[in-house]
Structure formats: structure tokens, C-alpha cells
PDB file of C-alpha atoms in Angstrom:
ATOM      1  CA  UNK A   1      -0.847  65.576-144.171  1.00 55.00           C
ATOM      2  CA  UNK A   2      -0.443  66.091-140.564  1.00 48.00           C
ATOM      3  CA  UNK A   3       0.520  70.179-141.943  1.00 52.00           C
ATOM      4  CA  UNK A   4      -3.043  70.188-143.539  1.00 53.00           C
ATOM      5  CA  UNK A   5      -4.972  68.697-140.273  1.00 47.00           C
ATOM      6  CA  UNK A   6      -3.296  71.575-137.925  1.00 47.00           C
ATOM      7  CA  UNK A   7      -4.163  74.122-140.406  1.00 50.00           C
ATOM      8  CA  UNK A   8      -7.997  73.145-140.016  1.00 54.00           C
ATOM      9  CA  UNK A   9      -7.367  73.119-136.802  1.00 52.00           C
ATOM     10  CA  UNK A  10      -5.758  76.456-136.084  1.00 48.00           C
ATOM     11  CA  UNK A  11      -9.013  77.607-138.354  1.00 52.00           C
ATOM     12  CA  UNK A  12     -11.112  76.496-135.644  1.00 51.00           C
ATOM     13  CA  UNK A  13      -9.170  77.722-132.807  1.00 49.00           C
ATOM     14  CA  UNK A  14      -8.883  81.125-134.200  1.00 48.00           C
ATOM     15  CA  UNK A  15     -12.134  81.849-136.031  1.00 48.00           C
ATOM     16  CA  UNK A  16     -14.137  81.661-132.372  1.00 45.00           C
ATOM     17  CA  UNK A  17     -16.913  84.064-131.643  1.00 43.00           C
ATOM     18  CA  UNK A  18     -15.383  86.902-129.323  1.00 44.00           C
ATOM     19  CA  UNK A  19     -18.767  86.472-127.116  1.00 51.00           C
ATOM     20  CA  UNK A  20     -18.589  85.060-123.870  1.00 64.00           C
ATOM     21  CA  UNK A  21     -20.250  81.868-125.094  1.00 80.00           C
ATOM     22  CA  UNK A  22     -17.921  78.842-126.225  1.00 90.00           C
ATOM     23  CA  UNK A  23     -20.115  78.256-129.360  1.00 93.00           C
ATOM     24  CA  UNK A  24     -23.821  79.108-130.823  1.00 94.00           C
ATOM     25  CA  UNK A  25     -25.130  76.260-132.512  1.00 96.00           C
ATOM     26  CA  UNK A  26     -27.601  77.004-134.959  1.00 96.00           C
ATOM     27  CA  UNK A  27     -31.583  77.065-134.327  1.00 96.00           C
ATOM     28  CA  UNK A  28     -32.415  76.316-137.634  1.00 96.00           C
ATOM     29  CA  UNK A  29     -36.260  76.366-136.777  1.00 95.00           C
ATOM     30  CA  UNK A  30     -35.812  80.388-136.495  1.00 95.00           C
ATOM     31  CA  UNK A  31     -35.002  82.528-139.145  1.00 93.00           C
ATOM     32  CA  UNK A  32     -31.538  83.755-139.649  1.00 89.00           C
ATOM     33  CA  UNK A  33     -30.340  87.102-139.333  1.00 86.00           C
ATOM     34  CA  UNK A  34     -27.399  89.322-140.204  1.00 81.00           C
ATOM     35  CA  UNK A  35     -25.210  87.383-137.616  1.00 80.00           C
ATOM     36  CA  UNK A  36     -26.676  84.147-138.555  1.00 85.00           C
ATOM     37  CA  UNK A  37     -29.298  82.011-136.647  1.00 93.00           C
ATOM     38  CA  UNK A  38     -30.215  82.312-133.025  1.00 95.00           C
ATOM     39  CA  UNK A  39     -28.525  79.739-130.841  1.00 95.00           C
ATOM     40  CA  UNK A  40     -30.714  76.744-129.720  1.00 96.00           C
ATOM     41  CA  UNK A  41     -30.513  76.175-125.851  1.00 94.00           C
ATOM     42  CA  UNK A  42     -27.106  75.058-124.663  1.00 93.00           C
ATOM     43  CA  UNK A  43     -28.847  71.957-122.940  1.00 95.00           C
ATOM     44  CA  UNK A  44     -30.180  70.798-126.148  1.00 96.00           C
ATOM     45  CA  UNK A  45     -26.573  70.775-128.090  1.00 96.00           C
ATOM     46  CA  UNK A  46     -25.214  67.433-128.968  1.00 96.00           C
ATOM     47  CA  UNK A  47     -22.109  66.192-130.430  1.00 97.00           C
ATOM     48  CA  UNK A  48     -23.542  65.754-133.847  1.00 96.00           C
ATOM     49  CA  UNK A  49     -24.154  69.706-133.965  1.00 96.00           C
ATOM     50  CA  UNK A  50     -20.269  69.679-134.606  1.00 96.00           C
ATOM     51  CA  UNK A  51     -19.930  66.880-136.982  1.00 96.00           C
ATOM     52  CA  UNK A  52     -20.958  66.654-140.513  1.00 95.00           C
ATOM     53  CA  UNK A  53     -20.185  63.424-142.611  1.00 95.00           C
ATOM     54  CA  UNK A  54     -21.472  64.304-146.197  1.00 92.00           C
ATOM     55  CA  UNK A  55     -18.270  65.277-147.629  1.00 94.00           C
ATOM     56  CA  UNK A  56     -16.866  61.640-147.833  1.00 94.00           C
ATOM     57  CA  UNK A  57     -19.349  61.113-151.349  1.00 94.00           C
ATOM     58  CA  UNK A  58     -18.490  62.435-154.603  1.00 95.00           C
ATOM     59  CA  UNK A  59     -21.535  64.795-155.714  1.00 94.00           C
ATOM     60  CA  UNK A  60     -23.310  64.218-159.159  1.00 95.00           C
ATOM     61  CA  UNK A  61     -21.381  65.818-161.946  1.00 96.00           C
ATOM     62  CA  UNK A  62     -23.791  64.932-164.803  1.00 95.00           C
ATOM     63  CA  UNK A  63     -25.044  68.237-165.383  1.00 94.00           C
ATOM     64  CA  UNK A  64     -24.092  71.303-167.766  1.00 95.00           C
ATOM     65  CA  UNK A  65     -20.925  72.461-165.991  1.00 95.00           C
ATOM     66  CA  UNK A  66     -20.367  68.762-164.968  1.00 96.00           C
ATOM     67  CA  UNK A  67     -19.562  70.066-161.636  1.00 95.00           C
ATOM     68  CA  UNK A  68     -21.079  69.664-157.762  1.00 94.00           C
ATOM     69  CA  UNK A  69     -20.745  71.206-155.096  1.00 93.00           C
ATOM     70  CA  UNK A  70     -21.736  69.347-151.598  1.00 93.00           C
ATOM     71  CA  UNK A  71     -22.277  72.037-148.971  1.00 91.00           C
ATOM     72  CA  UNK A  72     -21.403  72.098-145.287  1.00 91.00           C
ATOM     73  CA  UNK A  73     -22.499  75.244-144.108  1.00 91.00           C
ATOM     74  CA  UNK A  74     -24.542  76.210-141.037  1.00 92.00           C
ATOM     75  CA  UNK A  75     -27.993  74.655-142.481  1.00 91.00           C
ATOM     76  CA  UNK A  76     -26.561  71.217-142.680  1.00 93.00           C
ATOM     77  CA  UNK A  77     -23.889  71.841-140.340  1.00 94.00           C
ATOM     78  CA  UNK A  78     -25.429  73.811-137.089  1.00 96.00           C
ATOM     79  CA  UNK A  79     -22.256  73.950-135.136  1.00 95.00           C
ATOM     80  CA  UNK A  80     -20.745  76.604-137.847  1.00 94.00           C
ATOM     81  CA  UNK A  81     -23.339  78.785-136.790  1.00 93.00           C
ATOM     82  CA  UNK A  82     -21.114  82.079-135.650  1.00 89.00           C
ATOM     83  CA  UNK A  83     -17.786  80.777-136.363  1.00 88.00           C
ATOM     84  CA  UNK A  84     -17.130  82.861-139.323  1.00 84.00           C
ATOM     85  CA  UNK A  85     -16.149  79.784-141.665  1.00 86.00           C
ATOM     86  CA  UNK A  86     -17.785  76.792-143.826  1.00 90.00           C
ATOM     87  CA  UNK A  87     -16.347  74.190-145.795  1.00 93.00           C
ATOM     88  CA  UNK A  88     -17.806  72.239-149.249  1.00 94.00           C
ATOM     89  CA  UNK A  89     -16.449  69.559-151.463  1.00 96.00           C
ATOM     90  CA  UNK A  90     -16.012  70.191-154.791  1.00 97.00           C
ATOM     91  CA  UNK A  91     -16.116  67.672-157.564  1.00 97.00           C
ATOM     92  CA  UNK A  92     -15.230  68.220-161.324  1.00 98.00           C
ATOM     93  CA  UNK A  93     -15.758  65.614-164.204  1.00 98.00           C
ATOM     94  CA  UNK A  94     -13.411  65.731-166.543  1.00 98.00           C
ATOM     95  CA  UNK A  95     -14.173  69.117-169.017  1.00 97.00           C
ATOM     96  CA  UNK A  96     -15.965  70.389-165.671  1.00 97.00           C
ATOM     97  CA  UNK A  97     -16.205  73.990-164.849  1.00 96.00           C
ATOM     98  CA  UNK A  98     -17.381  76.161-161.893  1.00 95.00           C
ATOM     99  CA  UNK A  99     -17.690  79.496-163.799  1.00 94.00           C
ATOM    100  CA  UNK A 100     -16.582  82.581-162.720  1.00 95.00           C
ATOM    101  CA  UNK A 101     -18.123  84.014-159.264  1.00 94.00           C
ATOM    102  CA  UNK A 102     -17.230  85.943-156.076  1.00 92.00           C
ATOM    103  CA  UNK A 103     -18.098  85.736-152.348  1.00 89.00           C
ATOM    104  CA  UNK A 104     -18.263  89.434-151.146  1.00 87.00           C
ATOM    105  CA  UNK A 105     -18.107  88.600-147.539  1.00 83.00           C
ATOM    106  CA  UNK A 106     -15.406  85.860-147.383  1.00 87.00           C
ATOM    107  CA  UNK A 107     -11.840  84.440-148.920  1.00 91.00           C
ATOM    108  CA  UNK A 108     -11.755  80.775-149.780  1.00 94.00           C
ATOM    109  CA  UNK A 109      -9.208  78.370-149.713  1.00 96.00           C
ATOM    110  CA  UNK A 110      -9.219  75.423-152.010  1.00 97.00           C
ATOM    111  CA  UNK A 111      -7.391  72.242-151.135  1.00 97.00           C
ATOM    112  CA  UNK A 112      -7.038  69.419-154.120  1.00 98.00           C
ATOM    113  CA  UNK A 113      -7.703  65.907-152.693  1.00 97.00           C
ATOM    114  CA  UNK A 114      -7.441  64.202-156.109  1.00 96.00           C
ATOM    115  CA  UNK A 115      -6.968  64.707-159.751  1.00 97.00           C
ATOM    116  CA  UNK A 116      -5.778  68.388-161.534  1.00 97.00           C
ATOM    117  CA  UNK A 117      -7.520  71.398-161.211  1.00 98.00           C
ATOM    118  CA  UNK A 118      -6.769  74.576-162.906  1.00 98.00           C
ATOM    119  CA  UNK A 119      -7.968  77.588-160.831  1.00 98.00           C
ATOM    120  CA  UNK A 120      -7.612  81.090-160.583  1.00 98.00           C
ATOM    121  CA  UNK A 121      -8.776  84.797-159.688  1.00 98.00           C
ATOM    122  CA  UNK A 122      -8.853  88.255-161.046  1.00 98.00           C
ATOM    123  CA  UNK A 123      -7.425  91.016-159.107  1.00 97.00           C
ATOM    124  CA  UNK A 124      -9.254  94.131-158.599  1.00 96.00           C
ATOM    125  CA  UNK A 125      -6.350  95.802-160.900  1.00 97.00           C
ATOM    126  CA  UNK A 126      -7.476  93.206-163.599  1.00 97.00           C
ATOM    127  CA  UNK A 127      -3.872  90.931-162.928  1.00 98.00           C
ATOM    128  CA  UNK A 128      -4.786  87.498-163.690  1.00 98.00           C
ATOM    129  CA  UNK A 129      -3.630  84.577-161.474  1.00 98.00           C
ATOM    130  CA  UNK A 130      -4.050  81.018-162.989  1.00 98.00           C
ATOM    131  CA  UNK A 131      -2.258  77.966-161.858  1.00 98.00           C
ATOM    132  CA  UNK A 132      -2.907  74.423-162.396  1.00 98.00           C
ATOM    133  CA  UNK A 133      -3.038  72.546-159.040  1.00 98.00           C
ATOM    134  CA  UNK A 134      -2.378  68.663-158.106  1.00 97.00           C
ATOM    135  CA  UNK A 135      -3.227  66.535-155.063  1.00 97.00           C
ATOM    136  CA  UNK A 136      -2.421  68.056-151.942  1.00 97.00           C
ATOM    137  CA  UNK A 137      -1.849  71.710-153.558  1.00 98.00           C
ATOM    138  CA  UNK A 138      -3.832  74.542-151.611  1.00 97.00           C
ATOM    139  CA  UNK A 139      -4.715  78.063-153.585  1.00 98.00           C
ATOM    140  CA  UNK A 140      -6.506  81.009-152.006  1.00 96.00           C
ATOM    141  CA  UNK A 141      -8.971  83.266-153.392  1.00 96.00           C
ATOM    142  CA  UNK A 142      -9.142  86.572-151.719  1.00 95.00           C
ATOM    143  CA  UNK A 143     -12.292  88.030-150.294  1.00 92.00           C
ATOM    144  CA  UNK A 144     -14.367  89.764-153.054  1.00 93.00           C
ATOM    145  CA  UNK A 145     -12.559  88.727-156.228  1.00 96.00           C
ATOM    146  CA  UNK A 146     -13.596  87.289-159.255  1.00 97.00           C
ATOM    147  CA  UNK A 147     -12.948  83.335-159.280  1.00 97.00           C
ATOM    148  CA  UNK A 148     -12.850  79.905-161.068  1.00 97.00           C
ATOM    149  CA  UNK A 149     -11.895  76.213-161.369  1.00 98.00           C
ATOM    150  CA  UNK A 150     -11.809  73.821-163.855  1.00 98.00           C
ATOM    151  CA  UNK A 151     -10.664  70.547-165.007  1.00 97.00           C
ATOM    152  CA  UNK A 152      -9.407  70.105-168.156  1.00 88.00           C
ATOM    153  CA  UNK A 153      -7.920  66.798-167.188  1.00 89.00           C
ATOM    154  CA  UNK A 154      -9.019  63.313-168.325  1.00 93.00           C
ATOM    155  CA  UNK A 155      -9.952  62.128-165.131  1.00 97.00           C
ATOM    156  CA  UNK A 156     -12.314  63.255-162.387  1.00 98.00           C
ATOM    157  CA  UNK A 157     -10.921  65.958-159.893  1.00 98.00           C
ATOM    158  CA  UNK A 158     -12.042  66.913-156.367  1.00 98.00           C
ATOM    159  CA  UNK A 159     -11.241  69.247-153.842  1.00 97.00           C
ATOM    160  CA  UNK A 160     -12.152  70.897-150.187  1.00 97.00           C
ATOM    161  CA  UNK A 161     -13.031  74.522-150.114  1.00 95.00           C
ATOM    162  CA  UNK A 162     -13.466  76.635-147.204  1.00 93.00           C
ATOM    163  CA  UNK A 163     -14.868  80.157-146.744  1.00 86.00           C
ATOM    164  CA  UNK A 164     -13.551  82.418-144.105  1.00 71.00           C
ATOM    165  CA  UNK A 165     -14.986  85.770-143.109  1.00 69.00           C
ATOM    166  CA  UNK A 166     -13.050  88.947-142.977  1.00 64.00           C
ATOM    167  CA  UNK A 167     -13.281  88.977-139.523  1.00 67.00           C
ATOM    168  CA  UNK A 168     -11.714  85.746-138.960  1.00 66.00           C
ATOM    169  CA  UNK A 169      -8.950  86.663-141.858  1.00 60.00           C
ATOM    170  CA  UNK A 170      -8.209  89.697-139.321  1.00 65.00           C
ATOM    171  CA  UNK A 171      -7.628  87.347-136.589  1.00 65.00           C
ATOM    172  CA  UNK A 172      -5.722  85.174-137.929  1.00 59.00           C
ATOM    173  CA  UNK A 173      -3.502  87.916-139.474  1.00 56.00           C
ATOM    174  CA  UNK A 174      -3.340  89.212-136.103  1.00 64.00           C
ATOM    175  CA  UNK A 175      -1.858  85.854-134.391  1.00 60.00           C
ATOM    176  CA  UNK A 176       0.237  84.546-137.283  1.00 55.00           C
ATOM    177  CA  UNK A 177       1.194  87.830-138.689  1.00 58.00           C
ATOM    178  CA  UNK A 178       0.630  89.441-141.796  1.00 54.00           C
ATOM    179  CA  UNK A 179      -0.695  92.918-143.108  1.00 55.00           C
ATOM    180  CA  UNK A 180      -3.626  94.266-145.316  1.00 53.00           C
TER     181      UNK A 180
END
């Protein structure tokens, strides 16, 4: 567990804007632009702008795909604005599925909280990578690639997903090593 906390702390530390300001809490009363929302005045920033408490409750999976995503994006968590990352909770009832989808501007990391989730992605060379994950397992879905998650087990499953934009991935590779 300590390794997971270190990993998320690392993400927050190195995904920071390169701008001269420490942070840019989203002004949700103004329209978002290509770079995100404009910043609220620093004197109006509060601790709660950097806290989201909605991931501790399971989402409602009584729907067609038997899945729920509880987002914690800038609209729900204004302190994320401009940091190049977001986080969400995924709940899958038995037989639940998150159908094939992609994130054109972000890579995704899936961390299984409990249960059994089969997840996978298809590379641009049409190679398929699929693995059944269990509590504590992590899988990455590279930016722009089709990917999915499903619960073929007999019990509910949940996970946390985090999304990293291309600039953040490059920063982390530069600090931690890596190519491509």
C-alpha cells in the first residue's frame, strides 16, 4: 500500500504545471478553454479545492452495462485544473463491462481495489493485450489505444483509474527514465 501512495504522490509532484504559479484552481463559473479553466483568484483558494471525497462510495451499477464510473475530474475537483491528471472510481457488478473506448489525449492507469477485473487494450499494430487483474494489481492503457474492462467473476469489483495527459507522461519518463 505504501508503494501505491508513493506512486500517486509522485504523480502529483511531477505533473505540476511548468508555469510560474504553484497551481491554478479552476474557476468553474467561466468557460473552459483548450488549456482548461481560468484560475480563481489565489486569495479565494481553499483547502477543499484540493480535496475530493466522492470516491469512497460505490456507484450505481443497476444499468445496461452493469458498470458505474464516479468521476473526479476538474468539474468535481477544481484543484486538478492544469495538472494534467484526473482520477475516477470504477464499479463493476458481476457481468459488468466498460465497453471499448479510448482517451485520445491521455494514458490511463487502472488499480484494482477489490474483486476480479479482466482488462485489455489493442495496439496500433492490432496486437491484443488482456489480463485478469486482482486486488492490488495495476494495468496501464497507453494513450489513444482502444481498451476495456469487464467483471466476469461472481462478485462485485471496483478499481481506481487515473488519467495522465501526454505532457505529464513525458515529464515522468524524463525523471524516471524511459523512451517513446
